[in-house]
Tab-separated table of N, CA and C in Angstrom:
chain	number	residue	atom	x	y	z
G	1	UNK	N	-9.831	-12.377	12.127
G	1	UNK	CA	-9.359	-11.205	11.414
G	1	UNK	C	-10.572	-10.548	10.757
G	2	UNK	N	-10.804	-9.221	10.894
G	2	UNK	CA	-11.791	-8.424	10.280
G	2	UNK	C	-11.199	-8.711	8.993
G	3	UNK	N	-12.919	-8.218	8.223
G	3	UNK	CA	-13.130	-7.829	6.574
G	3	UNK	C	-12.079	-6.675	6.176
G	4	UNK	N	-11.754	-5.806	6.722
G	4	UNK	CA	-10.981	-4.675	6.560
G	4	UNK	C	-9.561	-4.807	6.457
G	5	UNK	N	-8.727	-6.022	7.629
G	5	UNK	CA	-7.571	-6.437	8.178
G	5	UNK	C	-7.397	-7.103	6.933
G	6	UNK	N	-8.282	-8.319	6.650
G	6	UNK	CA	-7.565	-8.548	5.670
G	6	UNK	C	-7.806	-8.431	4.267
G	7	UNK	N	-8.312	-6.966	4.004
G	7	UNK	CA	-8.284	-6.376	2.356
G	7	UNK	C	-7.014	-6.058	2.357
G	8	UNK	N	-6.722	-5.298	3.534
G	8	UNK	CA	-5.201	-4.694	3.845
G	8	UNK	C	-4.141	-5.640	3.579
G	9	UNK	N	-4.210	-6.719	4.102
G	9	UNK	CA	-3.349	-8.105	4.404
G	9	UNK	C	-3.046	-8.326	2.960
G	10	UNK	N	-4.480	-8.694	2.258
G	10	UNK	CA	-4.382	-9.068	0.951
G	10	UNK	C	-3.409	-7.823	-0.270
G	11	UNK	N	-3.948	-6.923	0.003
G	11	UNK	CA	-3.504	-5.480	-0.417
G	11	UNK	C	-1.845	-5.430	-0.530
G	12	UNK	N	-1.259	-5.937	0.580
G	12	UNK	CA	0.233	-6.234	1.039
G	12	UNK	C	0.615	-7.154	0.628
G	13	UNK	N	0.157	-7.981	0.117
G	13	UNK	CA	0.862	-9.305	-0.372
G	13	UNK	C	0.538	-8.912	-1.835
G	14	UNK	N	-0.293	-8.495	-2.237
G	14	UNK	CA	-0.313	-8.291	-4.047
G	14	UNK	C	1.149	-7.283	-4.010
G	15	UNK	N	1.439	-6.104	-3.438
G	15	UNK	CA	2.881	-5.338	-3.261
G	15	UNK	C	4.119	-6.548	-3.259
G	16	UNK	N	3.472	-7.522	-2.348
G	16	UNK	CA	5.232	-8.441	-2.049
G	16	UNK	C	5.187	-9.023	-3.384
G	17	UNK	N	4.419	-9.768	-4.495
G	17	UNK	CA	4.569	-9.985	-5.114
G	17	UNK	C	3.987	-9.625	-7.081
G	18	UNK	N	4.098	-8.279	-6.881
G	18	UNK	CA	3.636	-7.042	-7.925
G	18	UNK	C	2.763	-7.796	-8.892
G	19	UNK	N	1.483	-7.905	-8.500
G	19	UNK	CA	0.381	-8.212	-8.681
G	19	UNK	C	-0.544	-7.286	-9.115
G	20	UNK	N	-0.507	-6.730	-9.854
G	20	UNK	CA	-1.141	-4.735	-9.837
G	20	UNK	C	-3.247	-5.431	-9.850
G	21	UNK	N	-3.339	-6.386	-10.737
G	21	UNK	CA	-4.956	-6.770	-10.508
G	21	UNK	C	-4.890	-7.183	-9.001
G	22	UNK	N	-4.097	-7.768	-8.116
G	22	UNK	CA	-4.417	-8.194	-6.999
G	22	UNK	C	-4.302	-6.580	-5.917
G	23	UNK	N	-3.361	-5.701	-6.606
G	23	UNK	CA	-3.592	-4.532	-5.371
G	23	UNK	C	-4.754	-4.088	-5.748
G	24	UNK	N	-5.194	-3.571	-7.317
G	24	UNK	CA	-6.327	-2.565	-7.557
G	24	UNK	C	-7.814	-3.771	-7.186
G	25	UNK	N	-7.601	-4.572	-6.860
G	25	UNK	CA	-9.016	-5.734	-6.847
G	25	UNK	C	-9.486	-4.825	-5.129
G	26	UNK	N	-8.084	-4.604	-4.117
G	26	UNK	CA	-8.777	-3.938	-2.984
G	26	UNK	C	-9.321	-2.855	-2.775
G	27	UNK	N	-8.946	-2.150	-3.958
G	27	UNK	CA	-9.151	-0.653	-3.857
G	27	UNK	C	-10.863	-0.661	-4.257
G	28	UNK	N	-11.180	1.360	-4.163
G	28	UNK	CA	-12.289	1.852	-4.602
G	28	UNK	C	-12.416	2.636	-5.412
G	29	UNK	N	-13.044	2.401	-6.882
G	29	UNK	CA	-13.075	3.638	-7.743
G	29	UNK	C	-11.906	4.582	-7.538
G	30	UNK	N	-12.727	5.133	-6.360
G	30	UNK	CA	-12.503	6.520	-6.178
G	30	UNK	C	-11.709	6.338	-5.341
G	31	UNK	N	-10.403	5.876	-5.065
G	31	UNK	CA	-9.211	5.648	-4.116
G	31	UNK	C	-8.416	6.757	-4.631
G	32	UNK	N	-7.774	7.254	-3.403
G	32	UNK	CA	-7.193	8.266	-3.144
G	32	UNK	C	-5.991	8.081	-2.679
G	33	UNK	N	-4.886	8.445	-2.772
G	33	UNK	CA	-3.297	8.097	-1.940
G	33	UNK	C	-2.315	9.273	-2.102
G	34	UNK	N	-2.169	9.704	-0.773
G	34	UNK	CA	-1.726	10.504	-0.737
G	34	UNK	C	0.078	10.477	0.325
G	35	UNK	N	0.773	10.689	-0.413
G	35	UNK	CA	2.194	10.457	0.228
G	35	UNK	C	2.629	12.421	0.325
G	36	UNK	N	2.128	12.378	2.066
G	36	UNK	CA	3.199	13.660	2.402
G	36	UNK	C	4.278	14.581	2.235
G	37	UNK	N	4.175	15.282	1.439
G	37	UNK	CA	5.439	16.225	1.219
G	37	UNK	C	5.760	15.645	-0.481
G	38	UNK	N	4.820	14.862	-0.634
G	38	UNK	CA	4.903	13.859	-2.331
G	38	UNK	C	4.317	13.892	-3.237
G	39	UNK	N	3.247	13.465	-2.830
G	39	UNK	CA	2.131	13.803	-4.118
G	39	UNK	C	0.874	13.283	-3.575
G	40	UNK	N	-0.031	13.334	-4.602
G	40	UNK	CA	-1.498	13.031	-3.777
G	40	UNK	C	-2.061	12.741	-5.537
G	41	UNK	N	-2.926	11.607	-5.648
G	41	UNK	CA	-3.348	11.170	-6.473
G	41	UNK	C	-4.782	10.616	-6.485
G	42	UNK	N	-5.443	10.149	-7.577
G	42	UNK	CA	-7.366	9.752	-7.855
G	42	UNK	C	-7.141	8.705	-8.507
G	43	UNK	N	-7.991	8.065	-8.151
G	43	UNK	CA	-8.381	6.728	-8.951
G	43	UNK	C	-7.753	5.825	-9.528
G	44	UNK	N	-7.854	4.590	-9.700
G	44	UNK	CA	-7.367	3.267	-9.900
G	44	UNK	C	-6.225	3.814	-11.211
G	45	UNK	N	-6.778	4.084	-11.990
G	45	UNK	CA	-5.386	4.054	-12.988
G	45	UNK	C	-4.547	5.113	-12.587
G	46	UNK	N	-4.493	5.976	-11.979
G	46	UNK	CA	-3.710	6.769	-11.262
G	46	UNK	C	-2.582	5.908	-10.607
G	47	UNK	N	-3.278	5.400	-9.819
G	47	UNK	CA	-2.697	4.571	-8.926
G	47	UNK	C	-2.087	3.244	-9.316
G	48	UNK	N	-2.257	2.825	-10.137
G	48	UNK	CA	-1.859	1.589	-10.941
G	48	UNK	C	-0.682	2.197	-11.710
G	49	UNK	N	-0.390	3.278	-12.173
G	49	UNK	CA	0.508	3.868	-12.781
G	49	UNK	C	1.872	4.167	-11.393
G	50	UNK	N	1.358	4.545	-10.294
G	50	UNK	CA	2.428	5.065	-9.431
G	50	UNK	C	2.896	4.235	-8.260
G	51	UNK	N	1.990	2.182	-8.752
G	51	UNK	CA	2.462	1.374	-7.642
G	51	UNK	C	4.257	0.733	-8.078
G	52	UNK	N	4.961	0.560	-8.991
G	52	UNK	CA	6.526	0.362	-8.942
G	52	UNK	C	6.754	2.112	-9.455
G	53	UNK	N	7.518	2.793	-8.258
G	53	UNK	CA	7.955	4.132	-8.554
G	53	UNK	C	8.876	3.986	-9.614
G	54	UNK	N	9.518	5.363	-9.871
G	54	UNK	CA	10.442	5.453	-10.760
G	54	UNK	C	11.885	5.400	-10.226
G	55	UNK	N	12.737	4.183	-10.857
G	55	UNK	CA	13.739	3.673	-10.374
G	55	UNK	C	13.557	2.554	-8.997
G	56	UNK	N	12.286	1.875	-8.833
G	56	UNK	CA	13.038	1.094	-8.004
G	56	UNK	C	12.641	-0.421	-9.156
G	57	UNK	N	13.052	-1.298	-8.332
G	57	UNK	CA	12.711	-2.747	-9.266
G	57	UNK	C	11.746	-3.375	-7.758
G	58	UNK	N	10.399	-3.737	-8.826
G	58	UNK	CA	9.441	-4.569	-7.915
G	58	UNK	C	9.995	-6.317	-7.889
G	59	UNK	N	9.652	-6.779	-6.756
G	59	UNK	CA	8.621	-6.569	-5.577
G	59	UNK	C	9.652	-5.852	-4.273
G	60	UNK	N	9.378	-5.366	-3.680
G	60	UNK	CA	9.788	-5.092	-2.404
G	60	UNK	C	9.975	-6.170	-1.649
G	61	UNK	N	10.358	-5.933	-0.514
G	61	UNK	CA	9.957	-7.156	0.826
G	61	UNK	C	9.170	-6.079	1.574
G	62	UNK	N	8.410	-6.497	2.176
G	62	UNK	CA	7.244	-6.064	3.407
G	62	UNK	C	7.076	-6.530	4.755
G	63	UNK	N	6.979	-6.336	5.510
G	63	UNK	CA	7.063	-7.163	6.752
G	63	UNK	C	5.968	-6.132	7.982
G	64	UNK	N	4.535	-6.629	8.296
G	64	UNK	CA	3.740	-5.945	9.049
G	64	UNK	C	4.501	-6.119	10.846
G	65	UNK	N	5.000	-5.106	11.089
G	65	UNK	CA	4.942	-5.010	12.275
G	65	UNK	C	4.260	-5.001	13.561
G	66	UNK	N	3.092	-4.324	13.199
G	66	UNK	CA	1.730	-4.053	13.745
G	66	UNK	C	0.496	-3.650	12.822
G	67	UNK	N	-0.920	-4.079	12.749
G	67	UNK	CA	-1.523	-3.735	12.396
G	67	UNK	C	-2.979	-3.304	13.416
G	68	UNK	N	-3.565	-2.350	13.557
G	68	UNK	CA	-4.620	-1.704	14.417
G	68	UNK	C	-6.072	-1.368	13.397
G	69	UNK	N	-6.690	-1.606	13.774
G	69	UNK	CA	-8.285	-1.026	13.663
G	69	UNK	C	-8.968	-0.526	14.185
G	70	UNK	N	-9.460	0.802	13.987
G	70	UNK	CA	-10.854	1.322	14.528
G	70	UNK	C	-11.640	1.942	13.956
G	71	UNK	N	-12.785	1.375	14.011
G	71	UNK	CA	-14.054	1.731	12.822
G	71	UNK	C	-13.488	1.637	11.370
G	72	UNK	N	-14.063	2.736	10.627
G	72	UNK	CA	-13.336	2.193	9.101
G	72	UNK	C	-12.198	2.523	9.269
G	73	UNK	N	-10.811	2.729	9.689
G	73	UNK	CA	-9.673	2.762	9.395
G	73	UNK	C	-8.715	2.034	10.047
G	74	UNK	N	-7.583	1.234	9.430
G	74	UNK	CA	-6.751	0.323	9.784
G	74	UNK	C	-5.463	1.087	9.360
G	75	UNK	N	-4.436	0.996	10.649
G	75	UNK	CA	-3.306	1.248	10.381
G	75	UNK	C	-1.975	0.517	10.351
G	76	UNK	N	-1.017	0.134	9.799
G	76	UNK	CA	-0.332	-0.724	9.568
G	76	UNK	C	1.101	-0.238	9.636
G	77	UNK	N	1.588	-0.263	10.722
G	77	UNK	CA	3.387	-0.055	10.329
G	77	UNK	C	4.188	-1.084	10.027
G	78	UNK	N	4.870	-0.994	9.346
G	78	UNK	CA	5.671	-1.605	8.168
G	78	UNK	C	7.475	-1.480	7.821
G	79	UNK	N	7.675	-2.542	8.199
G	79	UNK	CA	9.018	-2.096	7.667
G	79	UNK	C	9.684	-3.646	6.333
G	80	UNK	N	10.937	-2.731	5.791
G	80	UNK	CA	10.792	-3.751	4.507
G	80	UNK	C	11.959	-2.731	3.513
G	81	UNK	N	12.497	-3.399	3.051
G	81	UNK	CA	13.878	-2.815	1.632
G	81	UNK	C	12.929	-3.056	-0.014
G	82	UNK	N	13.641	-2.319	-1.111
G	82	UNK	CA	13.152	-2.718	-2.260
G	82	UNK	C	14.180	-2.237	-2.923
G	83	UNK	N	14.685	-2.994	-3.829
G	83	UNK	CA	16.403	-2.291	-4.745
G	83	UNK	C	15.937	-1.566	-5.747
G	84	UNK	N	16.422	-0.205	-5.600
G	84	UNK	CA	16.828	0.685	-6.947
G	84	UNK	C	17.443	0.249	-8.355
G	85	UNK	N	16.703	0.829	-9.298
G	85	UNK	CA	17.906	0.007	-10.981
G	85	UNK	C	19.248	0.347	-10.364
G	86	UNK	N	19.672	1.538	-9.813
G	86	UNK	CA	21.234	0.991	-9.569
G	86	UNK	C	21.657	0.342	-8.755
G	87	UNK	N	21.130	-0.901	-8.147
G	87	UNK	CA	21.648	-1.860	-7.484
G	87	UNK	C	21.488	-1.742	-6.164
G	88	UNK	N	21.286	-0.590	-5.673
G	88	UNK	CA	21.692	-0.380	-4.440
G	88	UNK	C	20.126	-0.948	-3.164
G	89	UNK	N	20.384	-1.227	-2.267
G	89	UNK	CA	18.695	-1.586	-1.285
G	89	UNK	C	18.344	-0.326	-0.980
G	90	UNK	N	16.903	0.129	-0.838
G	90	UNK	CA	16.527	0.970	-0.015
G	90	UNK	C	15.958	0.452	1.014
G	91	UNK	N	15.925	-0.033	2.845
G	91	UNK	CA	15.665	-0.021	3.491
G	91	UNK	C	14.650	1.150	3.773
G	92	UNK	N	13.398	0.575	4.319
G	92	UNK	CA	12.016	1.207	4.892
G	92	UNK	C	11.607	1.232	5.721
G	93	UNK	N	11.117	1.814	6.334
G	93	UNK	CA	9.847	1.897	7.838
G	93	UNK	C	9.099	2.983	7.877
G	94	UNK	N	7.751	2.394	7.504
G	94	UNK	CA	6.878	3.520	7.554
G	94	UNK	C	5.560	2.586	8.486
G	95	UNK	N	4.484	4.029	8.405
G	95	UNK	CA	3.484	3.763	8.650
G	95	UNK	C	2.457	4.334	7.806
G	96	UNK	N	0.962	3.070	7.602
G	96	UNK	CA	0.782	3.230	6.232
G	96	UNK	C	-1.097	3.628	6.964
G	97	UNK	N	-1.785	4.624	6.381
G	97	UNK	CA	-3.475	4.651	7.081
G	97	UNK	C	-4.321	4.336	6.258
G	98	UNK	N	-5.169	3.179	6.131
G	98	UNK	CA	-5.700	2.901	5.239
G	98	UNK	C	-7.276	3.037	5.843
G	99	UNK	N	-8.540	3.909	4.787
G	99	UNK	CA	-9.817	4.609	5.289
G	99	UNK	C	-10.290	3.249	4.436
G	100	UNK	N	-11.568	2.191	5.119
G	100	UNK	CA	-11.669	1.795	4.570
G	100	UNK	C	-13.529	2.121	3.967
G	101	UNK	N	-13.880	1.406	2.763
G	101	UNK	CA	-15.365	1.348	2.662
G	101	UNK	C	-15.870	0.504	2.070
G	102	UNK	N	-17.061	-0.028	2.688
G	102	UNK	CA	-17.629	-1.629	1.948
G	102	UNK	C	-16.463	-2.754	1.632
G	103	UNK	N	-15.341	-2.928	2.806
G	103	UNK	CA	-14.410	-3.676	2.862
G	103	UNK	C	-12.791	-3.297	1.896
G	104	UNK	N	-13.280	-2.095	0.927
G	104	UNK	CA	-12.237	-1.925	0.271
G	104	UNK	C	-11.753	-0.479	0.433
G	105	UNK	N	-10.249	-0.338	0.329
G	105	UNK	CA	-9.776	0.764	0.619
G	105	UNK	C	-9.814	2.048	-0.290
G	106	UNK	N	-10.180	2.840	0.772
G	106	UNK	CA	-10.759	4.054	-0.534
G	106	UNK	C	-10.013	5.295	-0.340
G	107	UNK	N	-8.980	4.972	0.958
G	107	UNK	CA	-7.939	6.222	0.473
G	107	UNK	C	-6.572	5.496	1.744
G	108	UNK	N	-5.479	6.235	1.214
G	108	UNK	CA	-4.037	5.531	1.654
G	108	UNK	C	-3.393	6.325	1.873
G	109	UNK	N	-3.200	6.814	3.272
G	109	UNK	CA	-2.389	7.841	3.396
G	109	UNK	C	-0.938	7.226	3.844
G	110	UNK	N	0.291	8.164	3.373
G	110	UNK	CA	1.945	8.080	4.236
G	110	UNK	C	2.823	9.101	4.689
């Protein structure tokens, strides 16, 4: 497994079990994440602020379907539920692009 595969790997398992020093330990300074049609955000406390959204309850479940590499970027589709405060599951499947640099991820696109 590449240096990159598993910042990512690691990156995903601090999410399964809401670890916020174990997600921001992969990141870079200057990490960037940007969710389509959502929002787009800078830097670690940014991002440390917007890893359990509003209304769901952490941890999720996660489950890598596939993960790919080429050059610095690794892509990872993903599927996985996480329950809302009102009880209810949200079922997921996405795909997640992670740019990487000097082994850590420095921007996250969805």
């Amino acid at each position: 497994m590449s240096r990159n595969t598993q910042t990512v790997e690691t990156y995903l398992d601090g999410f399964r079990r809401n670890d916020h020093g174990q997600i921001l330990s992969c990141l870079t300074d200057d990490i960037e994440w940007t969710v389509f049609g959502a929002f787009h955000l800078k830097g670690k406390d940014a991002y440390d602020a917007a890893i359990e959204g509003p209304g769901f309850v952490p941890p999720p479940r996660l489950e890598v379907v596939r993960m790919v590499e080429q050059g610095d970027t690794v892509m990872a589709e993903l599927v996985g539920s996480v329950r809302r405060d009102t009880g209810e599951e949200m079922r997921m499947s996405m795909a997640e692009v992670f740019v990487m640099r000097d082994g850590k991820i420095a921007e996250r696109r969805a």
